[in-house]
Coordinates of C-alpha atoms in Angstrom, one line a residue:
M1191 CA 91.8 90.5 106.2
F1192 CA 92.8 93.2 104.1
F1193 CA 93.4 95.7 107.0
S1194 CA 95.2 93.1 109.0
N1195 CA 96.5 94.3 112.4
R1196 CA 100.4 94.0 112.5
I1197 CA 103.0 95.3 114.8
S1198 CA 104.7 98.2 113.4
L1199 CA 108.3 97.9 112.3
K1200 CA 109.7 100.3 115.0
A1201 CA 107.7 98.4 117.8
L1202 CA 109.0 95.2 116.5
S1203 CA 112.7 96.2 116.5
Q1204 CA 112.6 97.3 120.1
F1205 CA 110.6 94.4 121.0
C1206 CA 113.2 92.0 119.4
H1207 CA 116.1 93.9 121.5
R1208 CA 114.2 93.4 124.8
L1209 CA 113.5 89.9 124.1
A1210 CA 117.2 89.3 123.3
T1211 CA 118.3 91.1 126.5
A1212 CA 115.9 89.2 128.9
T1213 CA 116.5 85.7 127.3
N1214 CA 120.3 86.1 127.4
A1215 CA 119.8 87.3 131.1
G1216 CA 118.2 83.8 131.7
I1217 CA 114.8 85.3 132.5
Q1218 CA 112.0 82.5 131.9
D1219 CA 109.9 83.0 128.7
R1220 CA 106.7 83.2 130.7
K1221 CA 107.9 86.0 132.7
I1222 CA 109.3 87.8 129.7
W1223 CA 106.0 87.7 127.8
T1224 CA 104.2 88.6 131.2
D1225 CA 106.2 91.8 131.5
E1226 CA 105.7 92.6 127.5
A1227 CA 101.9 92.2 128.1
G1228 CA 102.2 95.4 130.2
R1229 CA 104.2 97.5 127.4
G1230 CA 103.5 99.3 124.2
S1231 CA 100.2 100.0 122.5
A1232 CA 97.0 98.1 123.2
S1233 CA 97.4 95.7 120.4
Q1234 CA 101.1 94.8 121.5
R1235 CA 99.7 94.2 125.2
Q1236 CA 96.8 92.2 123.9
N1237 CA 98.9 89.9 121.7
A1238 CA 101.6 89.5 124.3
A1239 CA 99.1 88.4 126.8
T1240 CA 97.8 85.9 124.2
V1241 CA 101.4 84.3 124.3
R1242 CA 101.6 84.6 128.1
D1243 CA 98.3 82.7 128.5
E1244 CA 99.4 80.0 125.8
L1245 CA 102.8 79.6 127.5
A1246 CA 101.1 79.1 131.0
M1247 CA 99.3 76.2 129.3
G1248 CA 102.6 74.5 128.5
N1249 CA 102.7 75.3 124.9
S1250 CA 106.0 76.6 123.1
I1251 CA 106.5 80.2 121.9
T1252 CA 106.1 78.8 118.4
E1253 CA 102.8 77.3 119.3
A1254 CA 101.7 80.5 121.3
L1255 CA 102.5 82.7 118.4
Q1256 CA 100.1 80.9 116.0
S1257 CA 97.3 82.2 118.3
T1258 CA 98.2 85.9 117.3
G1259 CA 97.2 85.4 113.8
G1260 CA 99.4 87.7 111.5
Y1261 CA 100.1 90.2 114.3
Y1262 CA 103.8 89.1 114.0
P1263 CA 105.5 88.8 110.6
P1264 CA 106.1 85.4 109.1
L1265 CA 110.0 85.8 109.2
F1266 CA 109.8 86.5 113.1
R1267 CA 107.6 83.4 113.8
K1268 CA 109.7 81.1 111.7
M1269 CA 113.0 82.2 113.2
I1270 CA 111.6 81.9 116.8
E1271 CA 110.8 78.3 115.7
V1272 CA 114.5 77.9 114.6
G1273 CA 115.7 79.3 117.7
E1274 CA 113.6 77.0 120.1
V1275 CA 114.7 74.2 118.1
S1276 CA 118.5 75.1 118.2
G1277 CA 118.4 76.3 121.6
R1278 CA 119.6 79.6 120.4
L1279 CA 116.6 81.8 120.9
G1280 CA 118.5 84.7 122.6
E1281 CA 120.8 85.0 119.6
I1282 CA 117.9 84.9 117.1
Y1283 CA 116.2 87.6 118.9
K1284 CA 119.3 89.7 118.7
R1285 CA 119.7 89.2 115.1
L1286 CA 116.2 89.7 114.1
G1287 CA 116.5 93.0 116.2
R1288 CA 119.5 94.1 114.2
H1289 CA 117.6 93.2 111.0
Y1290 CA 114.7 95.2 111.7
D1291 CA 117.0 98.1 112.7
R1292 CA 118.5 98.1 109.2
V1293 CA 115.2 97.9 107.6
L1294 CA 113.8 100.9 109.7
S1295 CA 116.8 102.9 108.8
A1296 CA 116.5 102.2 105.3
R1297 CA 112.9 103.2 105.4
R1298 CA 113.7 106.4 107.2
D1299 CA 116.5 107.4 104.6
F1300 CA 114.0 106.7 101.9
W1301 CA 111.3 109.2 103.2
Q1302 CA 113.9 111.8 104.2
R1303 CA 115.0 111.9 100.6
L1304 CA 111.4 112.6 99.5
I1305 CA 110.7 115.3 102.0
W1306 CA 111.5 118.2 99.7
P1307 CA 109.6 116.8 96.4
L1308 CA 106.6 116.0 98.8
F1309 CA 106.6 119.5 100.2
Q1310 CA 106.7 121.0 96.6
L1311 CA 103.8 118.8 95.8
G1312 CA 101.8 120.0 98.9
I1313 CA 102.6 123.6 98.0
A1314 CA 101.1 123.2 94.4
L1315 CA 97.9 121.3 95.6
L1316 CA 97.5 124.1 98.3
V1317 CA 97.8 126.9 95.7
I1318 CA 95.1 125.2 93.6
G1319 CA 92.9 124.8 96.6
L1320 CA 93.3 128.6 97.5
L1321 CA 92.6 129.5 94.0
I1322 CA 89.2 127.5 93.8
W1323 CA 88.1 129.2 97.1
I1324 CA 89.1 132.7 96.0
M1325 CA 87.3 132.2 92.7
G1326 CA 84.3 131.8 94.7
M1327 CA 84.6 135.8 96.0
I1328 CA 85.2 137.1 92.3
P1329 CA 82.0 137.9 90.3
G1330 CA 81.8 136.6 86.7
D1331 CA 79.5 137.9 83.9
P1332 CA 77.7 141.0 85.0
T1333 CA 74.7 139.9 82.7
S1334 CA 74.5 136.5 84.7
P1335 CA 73.9 137.3 88.3
G1336 CA 75.5 134.8 90.7
S1337 CA 78.1 133.5 88.4
H1338 CA 81.7 133.6 89.1
I1339 CA 85.1 133.3 87.3
D1340 CA 86.3 129.7 86.6
I1341 CA 90.0 130.2 85.6
L1342 CA 90.8 126.4 86.0
G1343 CA 87.6 125.5 84.0
L1344 CA 87.1 122.4 86.3
G1345 CA 83.7 123.7 87.7
L1346 CA 85.1 123.7 91.0
I1347 CA 84.4 127.3 92.7
G1348 CA 84.2 128.8 96.1
T1349 CA 83.6 126.7 99.3
S1350 CA 81.5 124.0 97.8
G1351 CA 84.3 123.6 94.9
L1352 CA 87.0 123.6 97.6
M1353 CA 85.3 120.7 99.5
K1354 CA 84.8 118.7 96.3
Y1355 CA 88.5 119.2 95.5
L1356 CA 89.5 118.0 99.1
S1357 CA 87.4 115.0 98.5
I1358 CA 89.0 114.0 95.4
L1359 CA 92.4 114.4 97.0
L1360 CA 91.3 112.3 99.9
F1361 CA 89.8 109.6 97.4
I1362 CA 93.2 109.5 95.6
A1363 CA 95.2 109.2 98.9
V1364 CA 93.0 106.3 100.0
L1365 CA 93.2 104.7 96.6
I1366 CA 97.1 104.9 96.8
L1367 CA 97.0 103.4 100.3
L1368 CA 94.7 100.5 99.1
V1369 CA 97.2 99.7 96.4
V1370 CA 100.3 99.9 98.8
K1371 CA 98.5 97.6 101.2
S1372 CA 97.6 95.2 98.4
I1373 CA 101.2 94.9 97.3
L1374 CA 102.3 94.3 101.1
N1375 CA 99.7 91.8 101.4
G1376 CA 100.4 89.9 98.4
A1377 CA 97.1 90.3 96.5
L1378 CA 97.2 88.4 93.1
W1379 CA 96.5 91.6 91.0
A1380 CA 99.2 93.4 93.0
R1381 CA 101.7 90.5 92.2
K1382 CA 101.3 91.1 88.5
L1383 CA 101.7 94.8 89.1
Q1384 CA 105.1 93.9 91.0
R1385 CA 106.3 91.8 88.1
L1386 CA 105.9 94.6 85.7
T1387 CA 107.4 97.1 87.9
L1388 CA 110.7 94.8 87.9
Q1389 CA 110.9 95.0 84.2
I1390 CA 111.3 98.9 84.2
P1391 CA 115.0 99.6 83.8
V1392 CA 117.0 101.1 86.9
L1393 CA 113.8 101.0 88.9
G1394 CA 113.5 97.2 88.6
D1395 CA 117.2 96.5 89.1
A1396 CA 117.1 98.6 92.4
L1397 CA 114.0 96.6 93.6
K1398 CA 115.7 93.2 92.9
T1399 CA 118.8 94.5 94.9
L1400 CA 116.7 95.3 97.9
A1401 CA 115.0 91.8 97.6
L1402 CA 118.4 90.0 97.3
A1403 CA 119.5 92.0 100.3
K1404 CA 116.9 90.4 102.5
F1405 CA 117.4 87.0 100.9
T1406 CA 121.3 86.9 101.7
W1407 CA 120.5 87.9 105.3
A1408 CA 117.9 85.5 105.9
L1409 CA 119.8 82.6 104.1
Q1410 CA 123.0 83.2 106.3
L1411 CA 120.7 83.3 109.4
V1412 CA 118.9 80.0 108.6
L1413 CA 122.0 78.2 107.4
D1414 CA 123.6 78.8 110.8
T1415 CA 120.9 76.6 112.4
P1416 CA 120.0 72.9 112.2
M1417 CA 116.9 73.7 109.9
D1418 CA 116.4 71.3 107.0
L1419 CA 117.4 73.0 103.8
R1420 CA 113.9 72.2 102.3
K1421 CA 112.5 74.7 104.8
A1422 CA 115.6 76.9 105.2
L1423 CA 115.6 77.9 101.4
P1424 CA 111.7 78.7 101.1
L1425 CA 111.9 80.8 104.2
A1426 CA 114.8 82.8 102.8
L1427 CA 113.2 83.2 99.5
H1428 CA 109.7 84.3 101.0
S1429 CA 111.6 86.9 103.3
T1430 CA 112.3 89.0 100.2
G1431 CA 108.7 89.9 99.9
S1432 CA 108.7 89.5 96.3
E1433 CA 106.9 87.1 94.3
H1434 CA 109.6 87.2 91.7
Y1435 CA 111.8 84.9 94.2
S1436 CA 109.3 83.2 96.5
E1437 CA 107.3 81.7 93.4
H1438 CA 110.3 79.5 92.8
S1439 CA 110.4 77.9 96.4
Q1440 CA 108.8 74.7 95.3
E1441 CA 111.0 74.2 92.3
I1442 CA 114.1 74.6 94.4
V1443 CA 112.8 72.3 97.2
Q1444 CA 112.3 69.6 94.5
R1445 CA 115.7 70.0 93.2
I1446 CA 117.3 69.8 96.6
E1447 CA 115.6 66.5 97.3
Q1448 CA 116.9 65.2 94.1
G1449 CA 120.3 65.7 95.6
Q1450 CA 121.2 68.8 93.7
S1451 CA 123.4 71.5 95.4
I1452 CA 122.1 74.8 96.7
T1453 CA 124.0 76.7 94.0
Q1454 CA 122.5 74.1 91.2
S1455 CA 119.0 74.6 92.8
L1456 CA 119.2 78.4 92.8
A1457 CA 120.8 78.6 89.1
S1458 CA 118.0 76.5 87.7
T1459 CA 115.6 79.4 88.2
G1460 CA 117.6 81.8 86.2
I1461 CA 116.7 84.8 88.5
F1462 CA 119.8 85.0 90.6
P1463 CA 122.8 87.0 89.6
S1464 CA 126.0 85.0 88.6
D1465 CA 128.3 86.9 91.3
L1466 CA 126.1 85.8 93.9
L1467 CA 125.9 82.0 92.6
D1468 CA 129.6 82.1 92.2
N1469 CA 130.2 83.1 95.8
I1470 CA 127.6 80.5 97.2
A1471 CA 129.3 77.8 95.1
V1472 CA 132.8 78.6 96.7
G1473 CA 131.1 78.6 100.2
E1474 CA 129.6 75.1 99.2
E1475 CA 132.9 73.7 98.1
S1476 CA 134.8 75.1 101.0
G1477 CA 132.5 74.0 103.6
R1478 CA 132.2 77.6 104.8
L1479 CA 128.8 78.6 103.3
V1480 CA 127.6 80.5 106.5
E1481 CA 130.6 82.7 106.5
T1482 CA 130.3 83.3 102.8
M1483 CA 126.6 84.2 103.1
E1484 CA 127.6 86.5 106.0
R1485 CA 129.9 88.4 103.7
Q1486 CA 127.2 88.5 100.9
A1487 CA 124.7 90.0 103.3
I1488 CA 127.0 92.7 104.3
E1489 CA 127.9 93.2 100.6
Y1490 CA 124.3 93.4 99.5
E1491 CA 123.4 95.7 102.5
E1492 CA 125.8 98.2 101.2
R1493 CA 124.2 97.7 97.7
A1494 CA 120.7 98.2 99.2
G1495 CA 121.7 101.7 100.3
S1496 CA 122.4 102.6 96.8
A1497 CA 119.2 101.0 95.6
I1498 CA 117.3 103.0 98.2
A1499 CA 118.8 106.2 96.9
I1500 CA 117.7 105.3 93.2
L1501 CA 114.2 104.4 94.3
A1502 CA 113.9 107.8 96.2
Q1503 CA 115.3 109.6 93.2
F1504 CA 112.9 107.9 90.8
A1505 CA 110.1 108.7 93.3
G1506 CA 111.2 112.3 93.5
Y1507 CA 111.3 112.8 89.8
A1508 CA 107.8 111.4 89.5
I1509 CA 106.6 113.9 92.1
W1510 CA 108.6 116.7 90.4
A1511 CA 106.9 115.7 87.1
L1512 CA 103.5 115.9 88.7
V1513 CA 104.2 119.3 90.1
A1514 CA 105.5 120.4 86.7
V1515 CA 102.2 119.1 85.1
F1516 CA 100.2 121.2 87.8
I1517 CA 102.1 124.3 87.0
I1518 CA 101.9 123.9 83.1
V1519 CA 98.2 123.2 83.2
M1520 CA 97.7 126.3 85.5
I1521 CA 99.8 128.5 83.2
F1522 CA 97.8 127.5 80.1
R1523 CA 94.6 127.8 81.9
I1524 CA 95.3 131.2 83.0
F1525 CA 96.6 132.3 79.8
S1526 CA 93.4 130.9 78.0
F1527 CA 91.2 132.7 80.4
Y1528 CA 93.1 135.8 80.0
V1529 CA 92.8 135.7 76.0
N1530 CA 89.1 134.8 76.2
T1531 CA 88.4 137.7 78.5
I1532 CA 90.2 140.3 76.0
N1533 CA 88.4 138.7 73.1
S1534 CA 85.2 139.3 74.7
L1535 CA 85.9 142.8 75.7
T1536 CA 87.2 143.5 72.2

């Protein structure tokens, strides 16, 4: 469904840390999920209760999570399956918790950088709304009873105009929300938009860096488990959340089945940077691929910080440009109104 119910990132991070602590303490899975059924929001309690009931029927956590639909993200569900197979469920919970902590921190940093531009945009929109409302109190042409001055020339005057103005803003906000949700849910048209965005200089590079940070983290995690490469590599690719990378998963799996190395399989797509491929090749040749990917994950995490700063700066410039457009249009409208008034008096 478009508005699918999914656990929030903050709740998921806290959830993973609690599961890690309880699992490493030796508490049984059924008891852990029974306790979780009494915590958090109504949807958290409901989905935890679903897993608890499935565990009571003898199912595994992996099977139980399937009954919750899309409430838990795919990466979480797949890594739980890896944890159960490898017997390292507590460690998987712990690593997932750290991962979601980093994602949450990055998201918080992004919005903190946008506070001032968004504040300026809010002030500009507020001024326009006040002007529309005030114009309803100023009489217009004396020869036309009931007329009012329309400085903006938009036909929005007084309380009724203000209501229409607010309705337009609400419509735009909902439209933006729908676009964002479509991108997150992987809608077909949104994938095309995502590809076009990756072609934009600077912005596209920043988005690719963020995707590769997720890829390196997921890859070093799955390589440190007994998971088959034919499952591990697609999982790491899908963890990027970018169609630019995940669409090559089948091609890579086919090359692995043909006996090619991880480096050769990834290089054949032509989408991975040479420095990353060189490090993966060294890790494969030395037999220390997990350690190599762990270092790459740390390096790309640092790069991701710079990428977030670039994205925030790009978004800030876009907002400032929008504010500037509002101000320029207002100046021209008011000046035009002033000139027309002088001409009419003359």
